[in-house]
Short mmCIF file of C-alpha atoms in Angstrom, two decimals:
data_model
loop_
_atom_site.label_atom_id
_atom_site.label_comp_id
_atom_site.label_asym_id
_atom_site.label_seq_id
_atom_site.Cartn_x
_atom_site.Cartn_y
_atom_site.Cartn_z
CA MET A 51 -8.62 8.91 23.72
CA THR A 52 -10.68 9.91 20.71
CA LYS A 53 -12.86 7.10 19.37
CA LEU A 54 -14.82 8.56 16.45
CA ALA A 55 -13.59 10.24 13.28
CA ILE A 56 -15.44 11.87 10.40
CA ILE A 57 -13.89 11.85 6.94
CA GLY A 58 -15.56 14.72 5.13
CA GLY A 59 -16.20 14.69 1.41
CA THR A 60 -17.39 17.25 -1.11
CA GLY A 61 -19.54 19.85 0.65
CA LEU A 62 -18.28 19.05 4.15
CA ASN A 63 -14.89 20.74 4.29
CA LYS A 64 -15.83 22.27 7.62
CA ILE A 65 -18.27 21.53 10.41
CA PRO A 66 -19.66 24.74 11.99
CA ASP A 67 -20.55 23.00 15.27
CA LEU A 68 -17.02 21.63 15.71
CA GLU A 69 -15.21 23.25 18.66
CA ILE A 70 -11.60 22.84 17.61
CA THR A 71 -9.13 21.94 20.36
CA HIS A 72 -6.03 21.32 18.25
CA ARG A 73 -4.71 20.11 14.92
CA GLU A 74 -2.30 17.23 14.50
CA VAL A 75 0.07 16.59 11.59
CA CYS A 76 0.68 12.89 10.99
CA HIS A 77 3.41 11.31 8.88
CA THR A 78 2.63 7.76 7.83
CA PRO A 79 4.44 4.81 6.18
CA PHE A 80 2.17 5.42 3.19
CA GLY A 81 2.89 9.12 2.73
CA GLU A 82 0.98 12.19 3.81
CA PRO A 83 -2.74 12.22 4.69
CA SER A 84 -5.09 14.58 2.90
CA ALA A 85 -4.70 17.20 5.64
CA ALA A 86 -3.86 17.68 9.30
CA LEU A 87 -6.24 15.91 11.69
CA THR A 88 -8.59 18.37 13.37
CA HIS A 89 -9.41 17.39 16.95
CA GLY A 90 -12.46 18.89 18.59
CA ARG A 91 -15.81 18.40 20.25
CA ILE A 92 -19.35 18.30 18.92
CA ALA A 93 -22.30 18.16 21.32
CA GLY A 94 -19.90 17.34 24.15
CA SER A 95 -18.22 14.39 22.39
CA ASP A 96 -14.63 14.18 21.20
CA VAL A 97 -14.25 13.76 17.47
CA VAL A 98 -11.57 13.98 14.78
CA PHE A 99 -12.29 15.53 11.40
CA LEU A 100 -10.29 14.85 8.23
CA PRO A 101 -11.21 16.50 4.89
CA ARG A 102 -10.82 13.74 2.29
CA HIS A 103 -10.04 16.12 -0.57
CA GLY A 104 -7.64 18.33 1.40
CA ALA A 105 -8.06 21.52 3.39
CA THR A 106 -8.85 23.54 0.24
CA HIS A 107 -10.52 20.74 -1.73
CA THR A 108 -7.75 20.24 -4.28
CA ILE A 109 -7.28 16.44 -4.19
CA PRO A 110 -9.37 14.57 -6.80
CA PRO A 111 -10.93 11.22 -5.85
CA HIS A 112 -8.37 9.06 -7.66
CA ARG A 113 -5.45 10.89 -5.98
CA VAL A 114 -6.67 10.71 -2.37
CA ASN A 115 -4.12 8.88 -0.21
CA TYR A 116 -6.68 6.56 1.39
CA ARG A 117 -4.04 4.40 3.06
CA ALA A 118 -2.38 7.36 4.77
CA ASN A 119 -5.74 8.75 5.91
CA LEU A 120 -6.83 5.49 7.53
CA TRP A 121 -3.37 4.77 8.97
CA ALA A 122 -3.33 8.20 10.65
CA LEU A 123 -6.76 7.75 12.21
CA HIS A 124 -5.91 4.26 13.43
CA HIS A 125 -2.57 5.50 14.79
CA ILE A 126 -4.16 8.13 17.05
CA GLY A 127 -6.61 5.64 18.56
CA VAL A 128 -9.75 6.10 16.49
CA ASP A 129 -11.87 2.95 16.33
CA SER A 130 -14.95 4.19 14.42
CA VAL A 131 -15.05 6.20 11.19
CA ILE A 132 -17.94 7.83 9.36
CA GLY A 133 -17.18 8.52 5.72
CA VAL A 134 -19.37 11.35 4.40
CA ALA A 135 -19.65 11.40 0.61
CA ALA A 136 -21.56 13.12 -2.19
CA VAL A 137 -23.10 10.65 -4.64
CA GLY A 138 -25.35 10.44 -7.66
CA GLY A 139 -28.75 8.77 -7.50
CA ILE A 140 -29.48 5.80 -9.75
CA THR A 141 -32.65 4.08 -8.53
CA SER A 142 -35.93 5.92 -8.02
CA GLU A 143 -35.68 6.28 -4.24
CA MET A 144 -32.31 8.02 -4.45
CA ALA A 145 -33.48 11.51 -5.33
CA PRO A 146 -31.22 14.58 -4.93
CA GLY A 147 -31.11 15.78 -1.33
CA ARG A 148 -31.68 12.34 0.20
CA ILE A 149 -29.38 10.88 2.83
CA VAL A 150 -28.42 7.26 2.19
CA ILE A 151 -26.74 4.83 4.57
CA PRO A 152 -25.50 2.14 2.15
CA ASP A 153 -25.08 -1.47 3.19
CA GLN A 154 -23.22 -2.83 0.13
CA ILE A 155 -20.64 -1.67 -2.39
CA ILE A 156 -19.43 -2.60 -5.87
CA ASP A 157 -15.93 -1.49 -6.81
CA TYR A 158 -15.31 -0.22 -10.36
CA THR A 159 -12.10 1.65 -9.52
CA PHE A 160 -8.65 0.76 -10.83
CA GLY A 161 -5.03 1.65 -10.18
CA ARG A 162 -5.61 2.71 -6.57
CA ASP A 163 -3.63 1.42 -3.59
CA HIS A 164 -6.21 -1.02 -2.27
CA THR A 165 -4.37 -2.73 0.58
CA ILE A 166 -1.77 -2.26 3.30
CA TYR A 167 -0.65 -5.88 2.89
CA GLU A 168 1.78 -5.80 -0.03
CA LYS A 169 5.42 -5.57 1.17
CA ASP A 170 7.68 -7.66 3.40
CA LEU A 171 4.92 -10.19 3.98
CA GLN A 172 5.25 -13.28 6.17
CA HIS A 173 1.90 -14.53 4.88
CA VAL A 174 -0.95 -13.41 2.64
CA THR A 175 -3.82 -11.64 4.42
CA HIS A 176 -7.41 -11.86 3.18
CA ILE A 177 -10.13 -9.83 4.91
CA ASP A 178 -13.76 -10.88 5.02
CA PHE A 179 -15.62 -8.16 3.09
CA THR A 180 -19.00 -9.86 2.76
CA TYR A 181 -20.62 -6.97 4.59
CA PRO A 182 -18.41 -3.96 3.88
CA TYR A 183 -19.88 -1.58 6.45
CA CYS A 184 -20.03 -1.83 10.24
CA GLN A 185 -23.63 -2.72 11.07
CA GLN A 186 -23.51 -1.14 14.54
CA LEU A 187 -22.33 2.22 13.21
CA ARG A 188 -24.80 2.04 10.32
CA GLN A 189 -27.63 1.59 12.81
CA ARG A 190 -26.43 4.53 14.86
CA LEU A 191 -26.50 6.70 11.73
CA ILE A 192 -29.98 5.49 10.80
CA ASP A 193 -31.29 6.11 14.32
CA ALA A 194 -29.72 9.59 14.39
CA ALA A 195 -31.22 10.44 10.99
CA ASN A 196 -34.67 9.44 12.20
CA SER A 197 -34.27 11.20 15.56
CA SER A 198 -33.16 14.43 13.89
CA GLY A 199 -36.19 14.47 11.60
CA VAL A 200 -33.94 14.32 8.55
CA GLY A 201 -34.72 10.69 7.74
CA CYS A 202 -32.69 8.52 5.39
CA VAL A 203 -32.73 5.63 2.99
CA ASP A 204 -31.46 2.90 5.30
CA ALA A 205 -29.87 0.58 2.72
CA GLY A 206 -28.48 0.59 -0.79
CA THR A 207 -25.55 -0.46 -2.93
CA TYR A 208 -22.82 2.12 -3.56
CA GLY A 209 -21.10 1.85 -6.94
CA ALA A 210 -17.56 3.24 -6.65
CA THR A 211 -16.18 4.66 -9.90
CA GLN A 212 -12.73 5.98 -10.76
CA GLY A 213 -13.44 9.64 -11.50
CA PRO A 214 -12.74 12.44 -11.62
CA ARG A 215 -15.06 12.58 -14.63
CA LEU A 216 -18.73 11.83 -14.16
CA GLU A 217 -20.13 8.65 -15.67
CA THR A 218 -21.75 8.13 -19.07
CA ALA A 219 -25.42 7.26 -19.32
CA ALA A 220 -24.48 3.77 -20.53
CA GLU A 221 -22.22 3.25 -17.52
CA VAL A 222 -25.00 4.23 -15.14
CA THR A 223 -27.40 1.88 -16.95
CA ARG A 224 -24.88 -0.93 -16.54
CA MET A 225 -24.44 -0.09 -12.86
CA GLU A 226 -28.19 -0.22 -12.31
CA ARG A 227 -28.27 -3.67 -13.94
CA ASP A 228 -25.45 -4.66 -11.58
CA GLY A 229 -27.61 -3.66 -8.61
CA CYS A 230 -26.17 -0.24 -7.74
CA ASP A 231 -28.47 2.37 -6.18
CA ILE A 232 -26.00 5.25 -5.91
CA VAL A 233 -22.71 6.13 -7.58
CA GLY A 234 -19.70 7.89 -6.08
CA MET A 235 -15.93 8.12 -6.47
CA THR A 236 -14.52 7.73 -2.95
CA GLY A 237 -16.22 4.67 -1.46
CA MET A 238 -13.31 2.40 -2.35
CA PRO A 239 -10.70 1.61 -1.24
CA GLU A 240 -11.64 3.62 1.85
CA ALA A 241 -14.10 1.02 3.15
CA ALA A 242 -11.77 -1.94 2.54
CA LEU A 243 -8.76 -0.22 4.11
CA ALA A 244 -10.83 0.60 7.19
CA ARG A 245 -11.58 -3.12 7.47
CA GLU A 246 -7.87 -3.94 7.18
CA PHE A 247 -7.16 -1.53 10.04
CA GLU A 248 -10.03 -3.15 12.01
CA LEU A 249 -11.93 0.14 12.15
CA CYS A 250 -15.71 0.22 12.44
CA TYR A 251 -16.61 2.09 9.24
CA ALA A 252 -19.89 3.30 7.76
CA SER A 253 -20.81 5.65 4.95
CA CYS A 254 -23.20 8.58 5.12
CA ALA A 255 -23.98 9.45 1.50
CA VAL A 256 -25.66 12.65 0.30
CA VAL A 257 -27.36 12.42 -3.09
CA ALA A 258 -26.22 15.51 -4.98
CA ASN A 259 -27.68 14.76 -8.42
CA TRP A 260 -29.33 12.13 -10.57
CA GLY A 261 -26.85 9.84 -12.26
CA ALA A 262 -26.10 10.34 -15.95
CA GLY A 263 -29.09 9.58 -18.17
CA LYS A 264 -31.58 9.58 -15.29
CA GLN A 265 -33.00 12.92 -16.37
CA GLU A 266 -33.26 14.65 -19.74
CA ALA A 267 -31.01 17.57 -18.83
CA THR A 268 -27.25 17.25 -18.49
CA ILE A 269 -25.78 17.30 -14.99
CA SER A 270 -25.31 20.85 -13.72
CA MET A 271 -22.60 21.68 -11.18
CA LYS A 272 -24.81 24.54 -10.01
CA ASP A 273 -27.60 22.10 -9.17
CA ILE A 274 -25.12 19.77 -7.45
CA GLU A 275 -23.87 22.61 -5.25
CA LYS A 276 -27.45 23.61 -4.37
CA ASN A 277 -28.38 20.06 -3.40
CA LEU A 278 -25.20 19.68 -1.36
CA ILE A 279 -25.93 22.79 0.69
CA LEU A 280 -29.21 21.26 1.85
CA GLY A 281 -27.87 17.72 2.10
CA MET A 282 -24.84 18.64 4.18
CA GLU A 283 -27.01 20.68 6.53
CA HIS A 284 -28.96 17.47 7.12
CA VAL A 285 -25.70 15.59 7.70
CA ARG A 286 -24.63 18.12 10.34
CA LYS A 287 -27.93 17.68 12.18
CA LEU A 288 -27.59 13.91 12.00
CA LEU A 289 -24.00 13.93 13.26
CA THR A 290 -24.87 16.27 16.13
CA ILE A 291 -27.62 13.90 17.28
CA LEU A 292 -25.35 10.87 16.94
CA LEU A 293 -22.56 12.45 18.94
CA ARG A 294 -24.89 13.83 21.60
CA GLU A 295 -26.11 10.30 22.27
CA THR A 296 -22.53 9.08 22.83
CA VAL A 297 -21.80 11.54 25.66
#
């Protein structure tokens, strides 16, 4: 039974080291997942890969069916999930190209389906979300980053925004005052839904650009793509080390 899944974000539509064994189409009570689940092996370990934005990267952050994605992974027996995501850097340590393993999150999203507990309820369910990420999986990511020579920022607060537009400079300034270190568009409700499904979940964030207003120039998609090429190569090295150590 597969235990670990990787939800890939922008820049990680495919994993070159993934030896594909089969693909599985899942139908869920919450609709269709972003894509078929790709089963395979990396470094001798079984893993499932799911592209968050679809097989051809056509699903924007606010339209991702997070509930269906997490339901499908839980349904096939996954118990640990790594969510890879591209983010913007806010605080000085979060420079483009860095890998960040966040330990907290602030949710600025709206209108998304944030819970599986909303229909035909016998009681109201509240999850403890004091620490939104699985500490054990976070530590495995940190150790793998250090072992691979890639290194990482081992803590930080992820500010989750609605998207798909990028933020204004004033919004990023507000987020920094709130305590955010990085900003992205897919961190929530993915993390909270994983907790509802009792999945061990951690985020591996790649800083693709400085947040709005953190540099004089406007944000360039060309620069983002360049930073993601390097950042995602680091993620692949990190994931290979992590999976090798689970064999």
